[in-house]
Coordinates of C-alpha atoms and ligand atoms in Angstrom, one line a residue:
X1 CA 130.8 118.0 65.0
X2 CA 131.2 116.4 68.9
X3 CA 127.9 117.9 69.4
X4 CA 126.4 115.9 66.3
X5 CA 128.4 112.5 67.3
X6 CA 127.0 112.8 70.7
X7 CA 123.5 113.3 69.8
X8 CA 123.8 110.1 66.6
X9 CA 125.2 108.3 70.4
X10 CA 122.0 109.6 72.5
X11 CA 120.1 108.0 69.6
X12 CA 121.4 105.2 68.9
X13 CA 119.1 102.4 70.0
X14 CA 120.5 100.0 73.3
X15 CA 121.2 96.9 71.8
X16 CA 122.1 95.3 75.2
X17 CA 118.7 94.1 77.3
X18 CA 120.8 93.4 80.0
X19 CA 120.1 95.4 83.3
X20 CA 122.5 96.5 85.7
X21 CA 122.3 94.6 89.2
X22 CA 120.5 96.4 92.0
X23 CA 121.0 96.2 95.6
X24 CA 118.5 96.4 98.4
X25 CA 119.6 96.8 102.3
X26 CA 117.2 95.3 104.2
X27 CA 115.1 91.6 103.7
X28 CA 112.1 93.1 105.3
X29 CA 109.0 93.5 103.6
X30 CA 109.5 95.9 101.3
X31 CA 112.9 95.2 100.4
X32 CA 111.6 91.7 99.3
X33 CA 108.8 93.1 97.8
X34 CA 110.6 95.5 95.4
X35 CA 112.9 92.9 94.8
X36 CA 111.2 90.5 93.4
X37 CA 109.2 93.0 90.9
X38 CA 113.1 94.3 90.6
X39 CA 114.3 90.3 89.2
X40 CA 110.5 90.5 86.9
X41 CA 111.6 93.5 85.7
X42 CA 114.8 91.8 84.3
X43 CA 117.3 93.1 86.8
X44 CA 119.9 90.9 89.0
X45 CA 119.4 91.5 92.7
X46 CA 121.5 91.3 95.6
X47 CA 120.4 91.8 99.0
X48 CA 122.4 93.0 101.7
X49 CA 121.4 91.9 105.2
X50 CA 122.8 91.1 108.7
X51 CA 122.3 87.6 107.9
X52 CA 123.1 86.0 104.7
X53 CA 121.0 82.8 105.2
X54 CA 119.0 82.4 102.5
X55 CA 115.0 82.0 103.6
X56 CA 111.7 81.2 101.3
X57 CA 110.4 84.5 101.6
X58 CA 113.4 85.6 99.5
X59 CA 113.0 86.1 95.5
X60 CA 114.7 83.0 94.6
X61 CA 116.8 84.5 92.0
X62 CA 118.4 86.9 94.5
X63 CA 122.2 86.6 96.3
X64 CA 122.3 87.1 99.7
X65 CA 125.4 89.0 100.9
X66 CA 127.1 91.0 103.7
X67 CA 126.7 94.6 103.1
X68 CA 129.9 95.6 102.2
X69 CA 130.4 92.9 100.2
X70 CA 126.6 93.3 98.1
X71 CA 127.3 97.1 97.3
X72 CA 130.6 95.9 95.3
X73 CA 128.0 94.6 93.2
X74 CA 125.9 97.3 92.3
X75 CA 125.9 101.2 91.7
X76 CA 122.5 101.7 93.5
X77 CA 122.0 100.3 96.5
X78 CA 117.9 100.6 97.9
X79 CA 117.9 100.9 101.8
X80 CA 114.6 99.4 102.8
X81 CA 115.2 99.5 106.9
X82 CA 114.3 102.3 108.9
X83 CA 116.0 105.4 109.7
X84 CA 116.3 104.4 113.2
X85 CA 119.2 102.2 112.2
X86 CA 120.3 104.0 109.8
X87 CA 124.1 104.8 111.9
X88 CA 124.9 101.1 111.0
X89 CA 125.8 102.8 107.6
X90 CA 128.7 104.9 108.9
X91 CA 131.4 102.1 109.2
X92 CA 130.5 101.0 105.5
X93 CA 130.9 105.0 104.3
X94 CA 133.8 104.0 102.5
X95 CA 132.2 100.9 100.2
X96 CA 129.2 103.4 99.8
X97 CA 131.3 106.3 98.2
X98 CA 130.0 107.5 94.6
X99 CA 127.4 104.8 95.1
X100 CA 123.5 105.9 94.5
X101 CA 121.7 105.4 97.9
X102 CA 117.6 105.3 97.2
X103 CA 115.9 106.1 100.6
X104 CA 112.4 104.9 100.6
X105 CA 111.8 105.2 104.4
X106 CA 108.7 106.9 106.2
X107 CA 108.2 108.1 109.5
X108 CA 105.0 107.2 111.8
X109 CA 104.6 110.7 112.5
X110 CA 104.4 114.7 110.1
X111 CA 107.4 116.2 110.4
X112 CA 108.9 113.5 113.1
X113 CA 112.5 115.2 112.9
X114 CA 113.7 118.2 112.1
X115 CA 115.2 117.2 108.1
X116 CA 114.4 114.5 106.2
X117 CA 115.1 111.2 106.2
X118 CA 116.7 111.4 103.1
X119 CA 118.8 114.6 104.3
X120 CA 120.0 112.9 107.4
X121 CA 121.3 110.1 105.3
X122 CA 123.2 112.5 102.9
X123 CA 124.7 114.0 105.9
X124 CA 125.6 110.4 107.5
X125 CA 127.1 109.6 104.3
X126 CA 128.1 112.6 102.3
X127 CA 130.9 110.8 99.6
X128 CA 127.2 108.8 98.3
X129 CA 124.1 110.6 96.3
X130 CA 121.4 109.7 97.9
X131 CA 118.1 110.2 95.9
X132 CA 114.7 109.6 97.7
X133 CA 111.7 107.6 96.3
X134 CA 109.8 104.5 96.4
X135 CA 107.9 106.2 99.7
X136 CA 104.8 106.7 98.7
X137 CA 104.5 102.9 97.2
X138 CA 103.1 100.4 99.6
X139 CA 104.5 96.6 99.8
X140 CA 101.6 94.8 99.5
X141 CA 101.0 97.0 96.4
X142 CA 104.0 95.9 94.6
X143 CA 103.4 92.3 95.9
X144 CA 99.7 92.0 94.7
X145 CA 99.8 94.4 91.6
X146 CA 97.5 96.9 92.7
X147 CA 99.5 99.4 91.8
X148 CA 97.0 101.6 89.7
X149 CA 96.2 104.2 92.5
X150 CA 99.9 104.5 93.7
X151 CA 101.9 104.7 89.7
X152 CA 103.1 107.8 91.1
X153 CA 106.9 107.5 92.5
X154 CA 107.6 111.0 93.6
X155 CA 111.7 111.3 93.4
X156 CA 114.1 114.2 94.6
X157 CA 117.8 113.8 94.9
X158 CA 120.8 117.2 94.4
X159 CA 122.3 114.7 91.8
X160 CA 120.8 114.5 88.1
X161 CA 122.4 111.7 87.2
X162 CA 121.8 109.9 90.2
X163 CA 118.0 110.7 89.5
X164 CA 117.9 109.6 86.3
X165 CA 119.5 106.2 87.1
X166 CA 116.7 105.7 89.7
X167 CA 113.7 107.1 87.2
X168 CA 114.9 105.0 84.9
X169 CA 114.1 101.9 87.1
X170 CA 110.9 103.3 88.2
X171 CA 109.9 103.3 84.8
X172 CA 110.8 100.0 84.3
X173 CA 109.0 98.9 87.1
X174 CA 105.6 100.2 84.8
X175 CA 105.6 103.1 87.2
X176 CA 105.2 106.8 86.8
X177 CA 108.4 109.1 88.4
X178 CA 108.2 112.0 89.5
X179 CA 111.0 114.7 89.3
X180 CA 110.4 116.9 93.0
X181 CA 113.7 118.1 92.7
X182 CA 116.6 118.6 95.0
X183 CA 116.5 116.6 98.0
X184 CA 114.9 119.5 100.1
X185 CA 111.9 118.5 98.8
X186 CA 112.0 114.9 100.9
X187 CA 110.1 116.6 104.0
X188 CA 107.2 117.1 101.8
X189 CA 107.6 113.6 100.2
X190 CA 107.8 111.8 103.5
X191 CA 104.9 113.5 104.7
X192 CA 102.4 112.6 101.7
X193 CA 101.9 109.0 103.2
X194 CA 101.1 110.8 106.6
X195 CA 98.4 112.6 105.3
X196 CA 94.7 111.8 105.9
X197 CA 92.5 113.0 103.4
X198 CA 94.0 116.8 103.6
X199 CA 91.8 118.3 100.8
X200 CA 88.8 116.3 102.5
X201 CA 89.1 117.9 105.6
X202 CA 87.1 121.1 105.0
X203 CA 84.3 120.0 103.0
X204 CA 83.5 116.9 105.2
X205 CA 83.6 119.3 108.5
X206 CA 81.6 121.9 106.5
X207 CA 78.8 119.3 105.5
X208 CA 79.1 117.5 108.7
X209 CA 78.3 120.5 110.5
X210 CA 75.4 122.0 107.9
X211 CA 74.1 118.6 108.0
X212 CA 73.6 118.8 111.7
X213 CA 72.4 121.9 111.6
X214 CA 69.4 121.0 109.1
X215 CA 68.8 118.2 110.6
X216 CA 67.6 119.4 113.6
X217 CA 66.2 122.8 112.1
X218 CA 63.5 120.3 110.6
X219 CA 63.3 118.1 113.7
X220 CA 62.0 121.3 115.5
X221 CA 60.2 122.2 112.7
X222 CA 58.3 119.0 111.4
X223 CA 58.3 117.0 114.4
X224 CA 58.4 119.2 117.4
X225 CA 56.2 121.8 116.1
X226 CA 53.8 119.2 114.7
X227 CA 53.8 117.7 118.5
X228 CA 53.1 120.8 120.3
X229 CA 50.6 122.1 118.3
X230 CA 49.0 119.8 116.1
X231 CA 49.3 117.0 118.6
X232 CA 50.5 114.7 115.6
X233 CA 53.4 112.4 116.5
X234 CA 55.2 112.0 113.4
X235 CA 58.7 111.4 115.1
X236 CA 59.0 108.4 112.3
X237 CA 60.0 111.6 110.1
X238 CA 63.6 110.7 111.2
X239 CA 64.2 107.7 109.4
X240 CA 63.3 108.8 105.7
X241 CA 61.4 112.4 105.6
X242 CA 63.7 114.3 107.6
X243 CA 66.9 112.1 105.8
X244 CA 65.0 113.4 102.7
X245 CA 64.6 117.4 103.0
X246 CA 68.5 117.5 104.2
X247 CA 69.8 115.6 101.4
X248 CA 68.6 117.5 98.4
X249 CA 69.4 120.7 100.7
X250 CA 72.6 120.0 101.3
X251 CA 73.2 118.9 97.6
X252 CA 72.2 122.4 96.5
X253 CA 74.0 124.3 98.6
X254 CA 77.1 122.2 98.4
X255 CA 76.8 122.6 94.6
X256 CA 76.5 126.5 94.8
X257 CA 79.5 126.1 97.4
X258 CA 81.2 124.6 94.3
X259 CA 80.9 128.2 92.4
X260 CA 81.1 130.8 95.0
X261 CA 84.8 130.6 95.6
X262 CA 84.7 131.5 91.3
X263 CA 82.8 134.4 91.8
X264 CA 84.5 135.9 95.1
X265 CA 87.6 135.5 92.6
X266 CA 86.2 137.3 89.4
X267 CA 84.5 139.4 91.8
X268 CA 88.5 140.3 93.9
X269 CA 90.7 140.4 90.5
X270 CA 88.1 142.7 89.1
X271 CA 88.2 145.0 92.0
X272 CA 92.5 144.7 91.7
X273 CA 92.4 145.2 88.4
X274 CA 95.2 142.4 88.0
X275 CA 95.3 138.6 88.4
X276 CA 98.7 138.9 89.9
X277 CA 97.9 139.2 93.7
X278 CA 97.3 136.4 95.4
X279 CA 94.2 135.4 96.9
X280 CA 93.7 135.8 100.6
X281 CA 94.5 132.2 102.0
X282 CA 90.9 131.0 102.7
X283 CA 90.0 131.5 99.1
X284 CA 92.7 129.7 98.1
X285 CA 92.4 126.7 100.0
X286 CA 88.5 126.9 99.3
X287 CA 89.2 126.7 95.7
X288 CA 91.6 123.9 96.4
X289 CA 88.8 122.1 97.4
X290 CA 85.9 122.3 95.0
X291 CA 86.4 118.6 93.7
X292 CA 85.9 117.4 97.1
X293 CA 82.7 119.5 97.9
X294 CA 81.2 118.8 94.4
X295 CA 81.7 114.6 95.1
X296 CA 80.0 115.0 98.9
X297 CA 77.0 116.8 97.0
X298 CA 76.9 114.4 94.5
X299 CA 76.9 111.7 97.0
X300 CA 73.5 113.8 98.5
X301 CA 71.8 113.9 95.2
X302 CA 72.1 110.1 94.9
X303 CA 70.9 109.7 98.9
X304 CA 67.9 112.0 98.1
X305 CA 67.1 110.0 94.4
X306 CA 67.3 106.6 96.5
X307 CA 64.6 107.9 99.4
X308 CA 62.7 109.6 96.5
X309 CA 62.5 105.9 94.8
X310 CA 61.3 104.1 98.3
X311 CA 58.2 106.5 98.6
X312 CA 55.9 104.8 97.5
X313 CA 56.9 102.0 99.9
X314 CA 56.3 104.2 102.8
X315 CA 53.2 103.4 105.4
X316 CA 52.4 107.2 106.4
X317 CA 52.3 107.7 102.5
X318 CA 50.3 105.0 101.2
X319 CA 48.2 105.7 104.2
X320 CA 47.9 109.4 103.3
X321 CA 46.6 107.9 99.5
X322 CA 44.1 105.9 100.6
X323 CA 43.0 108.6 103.2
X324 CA 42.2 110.6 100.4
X325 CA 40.4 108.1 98.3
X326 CA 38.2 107.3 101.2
X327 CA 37.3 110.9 101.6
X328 CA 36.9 111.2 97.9
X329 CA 34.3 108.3 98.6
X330 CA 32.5 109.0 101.7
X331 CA 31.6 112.7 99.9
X332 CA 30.7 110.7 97.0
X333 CA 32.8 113.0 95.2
X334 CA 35.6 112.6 92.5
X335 CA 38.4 114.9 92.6
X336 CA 39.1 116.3 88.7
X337 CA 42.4 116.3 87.5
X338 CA 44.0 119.6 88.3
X339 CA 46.2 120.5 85.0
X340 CA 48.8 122.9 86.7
X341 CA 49.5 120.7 89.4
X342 CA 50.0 118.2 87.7
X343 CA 52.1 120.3 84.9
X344 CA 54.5 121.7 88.3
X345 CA 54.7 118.2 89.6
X346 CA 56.0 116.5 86.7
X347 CA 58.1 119.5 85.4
X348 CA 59.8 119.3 89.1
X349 CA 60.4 115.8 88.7
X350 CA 61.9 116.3 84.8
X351 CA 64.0 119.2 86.5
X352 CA 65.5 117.1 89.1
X353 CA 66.3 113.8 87.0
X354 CA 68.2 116.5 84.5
X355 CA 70.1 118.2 87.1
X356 CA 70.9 114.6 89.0
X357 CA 71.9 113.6 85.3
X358 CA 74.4 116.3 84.9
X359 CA 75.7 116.2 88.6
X360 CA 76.4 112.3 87.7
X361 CA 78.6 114.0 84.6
X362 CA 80.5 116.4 86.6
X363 CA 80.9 113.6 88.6
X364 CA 82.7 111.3 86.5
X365 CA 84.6 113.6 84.4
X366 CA 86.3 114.8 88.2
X367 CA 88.0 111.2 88.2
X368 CA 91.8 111.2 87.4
X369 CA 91.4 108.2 84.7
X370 CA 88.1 110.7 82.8
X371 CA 90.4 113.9 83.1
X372 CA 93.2 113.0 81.9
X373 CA 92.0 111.9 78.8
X374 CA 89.8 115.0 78.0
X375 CA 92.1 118.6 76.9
X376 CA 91.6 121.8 79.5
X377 CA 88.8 123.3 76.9
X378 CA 86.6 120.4 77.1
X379 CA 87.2 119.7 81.4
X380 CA 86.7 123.6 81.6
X381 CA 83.2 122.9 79.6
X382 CA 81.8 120.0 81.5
X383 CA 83.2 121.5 84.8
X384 CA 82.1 125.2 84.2
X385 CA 79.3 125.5 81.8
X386 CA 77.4 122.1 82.3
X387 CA 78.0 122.6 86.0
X388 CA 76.6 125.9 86.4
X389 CA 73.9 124.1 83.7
X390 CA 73.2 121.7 86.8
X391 CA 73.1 124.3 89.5
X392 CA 70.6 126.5 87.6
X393 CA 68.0 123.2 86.8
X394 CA 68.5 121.5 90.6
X395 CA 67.5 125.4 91.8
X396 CA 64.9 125.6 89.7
X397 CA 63.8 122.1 90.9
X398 CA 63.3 123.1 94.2
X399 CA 61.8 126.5 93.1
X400 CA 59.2 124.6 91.6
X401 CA 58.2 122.2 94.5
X402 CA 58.3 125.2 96.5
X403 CA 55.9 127.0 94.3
X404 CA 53.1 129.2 95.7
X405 CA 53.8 127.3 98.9
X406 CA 57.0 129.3 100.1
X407 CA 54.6 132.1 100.3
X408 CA 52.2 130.7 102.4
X409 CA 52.0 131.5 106.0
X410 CA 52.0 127.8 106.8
X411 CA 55.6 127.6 105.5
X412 CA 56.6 129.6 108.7
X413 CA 56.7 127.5 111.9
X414 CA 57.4 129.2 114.4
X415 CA 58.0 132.4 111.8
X416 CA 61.1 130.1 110.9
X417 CA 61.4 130.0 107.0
X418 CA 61.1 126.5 105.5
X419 CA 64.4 124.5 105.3
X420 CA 63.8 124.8 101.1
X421 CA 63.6 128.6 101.1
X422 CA 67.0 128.4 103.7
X423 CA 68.6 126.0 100.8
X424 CA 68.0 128.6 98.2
X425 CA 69.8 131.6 99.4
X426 CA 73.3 130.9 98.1
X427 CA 72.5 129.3 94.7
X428 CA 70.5 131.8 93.9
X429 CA 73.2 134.3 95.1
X430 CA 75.6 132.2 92.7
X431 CA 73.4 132.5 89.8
X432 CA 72.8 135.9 90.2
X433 CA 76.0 137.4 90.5
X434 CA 77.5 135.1 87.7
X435 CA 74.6 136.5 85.8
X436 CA 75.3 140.1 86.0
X437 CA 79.6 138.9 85.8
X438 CA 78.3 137.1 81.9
X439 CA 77.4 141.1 80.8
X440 CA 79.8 142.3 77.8
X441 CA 80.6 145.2 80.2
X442 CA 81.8 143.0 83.0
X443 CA 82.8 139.9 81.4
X444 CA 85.5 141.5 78.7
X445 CA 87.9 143.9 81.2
X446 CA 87.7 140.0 83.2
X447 CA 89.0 138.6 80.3
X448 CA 91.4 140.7 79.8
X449 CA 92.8 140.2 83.6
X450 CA 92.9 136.8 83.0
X451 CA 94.7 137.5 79.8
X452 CA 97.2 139.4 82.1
X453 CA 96.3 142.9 81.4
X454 CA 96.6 145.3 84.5
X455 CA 95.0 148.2 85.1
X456 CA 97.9 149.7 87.2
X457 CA 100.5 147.9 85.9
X458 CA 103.5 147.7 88.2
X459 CA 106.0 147.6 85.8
X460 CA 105.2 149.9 82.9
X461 CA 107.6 150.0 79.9
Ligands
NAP501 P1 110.8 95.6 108.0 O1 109.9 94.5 107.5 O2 110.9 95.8 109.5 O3 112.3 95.4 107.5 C1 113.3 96.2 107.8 C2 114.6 95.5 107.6 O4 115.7 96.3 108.1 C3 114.8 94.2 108.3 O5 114.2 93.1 107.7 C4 116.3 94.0 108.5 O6 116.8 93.4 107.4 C5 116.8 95.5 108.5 N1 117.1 95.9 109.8 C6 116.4 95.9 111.0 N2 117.1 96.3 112.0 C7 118.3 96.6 111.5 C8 119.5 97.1 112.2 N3 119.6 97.4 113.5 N4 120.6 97.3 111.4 C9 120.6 97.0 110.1 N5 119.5 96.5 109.4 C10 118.4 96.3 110.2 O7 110.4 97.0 107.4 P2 109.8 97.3 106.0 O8 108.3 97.3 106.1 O9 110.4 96.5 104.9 O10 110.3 98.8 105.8 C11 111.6 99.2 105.4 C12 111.7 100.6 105.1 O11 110.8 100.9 104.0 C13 111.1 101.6 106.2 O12 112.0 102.7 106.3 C14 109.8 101.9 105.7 O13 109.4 103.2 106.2 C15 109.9 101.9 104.2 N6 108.6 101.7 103.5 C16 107.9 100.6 103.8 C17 106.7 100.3 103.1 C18 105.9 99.1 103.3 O14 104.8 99.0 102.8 N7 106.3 98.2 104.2 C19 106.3 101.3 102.2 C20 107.1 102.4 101.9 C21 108.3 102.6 102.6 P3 117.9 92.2 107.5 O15 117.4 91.3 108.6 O16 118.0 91.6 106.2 O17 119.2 92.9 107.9

């Protein structure tokens, strides 16, 4: 019967609009900030500060108070000054007790002290319940609206009422909370606006480094080797032909660096027999990363489709083109059409704009705003199938420009394999072994690890 009247209660709609006031500690920037998307949000706001002169900057709506006297006022008080001050709270410990402290504060460096921020105001005031959030959201993002790439308020606080009470005015602020926990998780929380780029770090080394490396494999190759012993200076190669074999290069690979980490993992649980061991660290953090080194490849495949477009533009090419015609001219002879040239060339050319068209896809549907509206099935599709549908047509792409060529002795400067035969190695690595993992043989006892089947199970009944 309670349990019924108290669930009818739960239920029964709030007829009240009326907010309860909120207090913020602290007219700096982000105190005034919040507080005036606090007052548009429909709740009363009074500030406490060490002076209670009103200024402009202020929300106009707001009181300004002594400290003690503003946290009469409210059950949550929002302490927006830094934790370097934060002892000037001990004197008011007794006006704070049972009251909801939100700490918001960051530090300028990871880890800066040994707990919290949050923690060290828990243990300077432990009669309050102090719940941290608001970090991660900038100022000038609540001033100026631009609050789409921050919605996120991550929250954490040992008290669940306490927590609720402050994600309940997240949420009315049109922003997203969310629930980290107890208030051990406030390191991690205060470090997140500390971090630069983390999952970027990796892939942008890795292709910074491959980059150079390709880079000058082809200066040697095309303009160095040319020099020596064709006596052709063709150092101009560095602005757009060189820029132009790396790109689509590093694309590839990139790409296949996209599925390896899939395969070393089919490839590791199949060996185990179990999906229930953890990876070895590197694969984990390598797998971690796949979004990030299928964007910096995308960003390739577009480089090498915009130096691809400005061909035609080139001198040394339209110069090679009318070399031939006047050859073609002086030997009074016309050149016929030859059919399977022109049948590789354009079959490279539909090969790439395909691949580029599905890299685009994989692309897109990688953004937060694209995945979140499609279900794991679909993102799984796109991300899995159509991806490995891209990696096998942008191989085959360069297969077919390499052609008979690759085989030619000309190919081998300096008995150095051309940079496109280099780029193939791991996709076609890829491709292979995720050919022999599709076999019924292979692919079912998979499927059944990833089901959870074991074939040593630990615990048998
Ligand atoms: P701020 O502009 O420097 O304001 C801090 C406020 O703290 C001052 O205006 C002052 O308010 C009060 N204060 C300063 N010294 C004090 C002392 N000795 N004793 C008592 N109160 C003192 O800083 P802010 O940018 O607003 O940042 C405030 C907190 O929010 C920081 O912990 C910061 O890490 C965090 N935060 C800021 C942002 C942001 O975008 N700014 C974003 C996320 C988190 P009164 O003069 O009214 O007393």
């Amino acid at each position: 019967m309670n349990k019924n009247s108290s669930n009818i209660m739960a239920l029964t709609p709030n007829t009240s609009n009326k907010r309860e006031t909120v207090c913020i500690y602290g007219t700096g920037d982000f105190g005034r900030a919040l507080g005036h998307k606090l007052i548009q949000s429909g709740y009363p706001v009074v500030y406490g500060s060490r002076s209670t002169q009103i200024s402009n900057l202020i929300p106009k709506d707001a009181e300004v108070l002594g400290h003690a006297e503003a946290a009469q006022k409210a059950a949550i008080i929002i302490i927006a000054i830094q934790r370097q001050h934060y002892n000037f709270l001990t004197p008011l410990a007794e006006v704070l007790r049972g009251k909801v402290l939100v700490d918001i504060s960051n530090n300028l460096k990871l880890n800066q002290y040994p707990e919290s921020n949050a923690e060290y105001l828990a243990q300077l005031l432990p009669g309050s319940k102090v719940v941290k959030a608001f970090n991660t959201v900038s100022a000038w993002a609540l001033q100026s609206g631009t609050l789409d790439a921050s919605r996120q308020v991550f929250v954490c606080g040992d008290d669940v009422e306490a927590k609720q009470m402050v994600m309940n005015i997240v949420r009315a602020l049109g922003l997203t909370p969310v629930d980290k926990g107890s208030l051990l998780a406030a390191q991690e929380i205060e470090n997140y606006p500390l971090q630069l780029f983390p999952m970027w770090k990796f892939p942008m080394f890795l292709s910074l480094g491959l980059t150079a490396f390709f880079f000058f494999y082809c200066l040697a190759l095309d303009v160095i080797y040319t020099y020596i012993y064709e006596n052709n200076n063709f150092s101009f190669f560095i602005a757009i032909t060189i820029p132009n074999r790396v790109c689509p290069v590093m694309a590839l690979i990139l790409l296949a660096l996209v599925y390896l980490p899939g395969i070393f993992a089919a490839i590791i649980q199949l060996y185990r027999g179990t999906k229930y061991h953890r990876f070895p660290d590197w694969l984990d953090k390598w797998m971690l990363c796949r979004k990030q080194l299928g964007l910096i490849a995308l960003a390739f495949a577009s480089l090498h489709a915009v130096f691809t477009l400005v061909t035609p533009l080139r001198a040394f090419v339209r110069w090679r083109i009318s070399k031939g015609i006047i050859a073609q001219v002086l030997s009074n002879k016309t050149e016929p059409l030859n059919n399977t040239n022109a049948w590789l060339s354009d079959s490279y050319l539909a090969l790439g704009i395909l691949g580029y068209f599905l890299f685009v896809l994989l692309g897109i549907t990688s953004l937060p705003s694209v995945s979140n509206n499609v279900n794991w099935r679909e993102f799984r599709f796109v991300q899995s199938k159509l991806g490995y549908l891209a990696l096998i047509l942008c191989t085959a792409h360069t297969l077919v420009y390499g052609g008979k060529w690759f085989l030619s002795p000309s190919a081998y400067k300096w008995y150095l394999p051309n940079i496109y035969i280099l780029s193939l190695i791991v996709p076609c690595a890829v491709l292979v072994v995720k050919f022999v993992l599709i076999f019924p043989c292979v692919d079912k006892p998979l499927t059944q690890i990833r089901q959870g089947w074991e074939r040593n199970p630990k615990y048998s009944e």
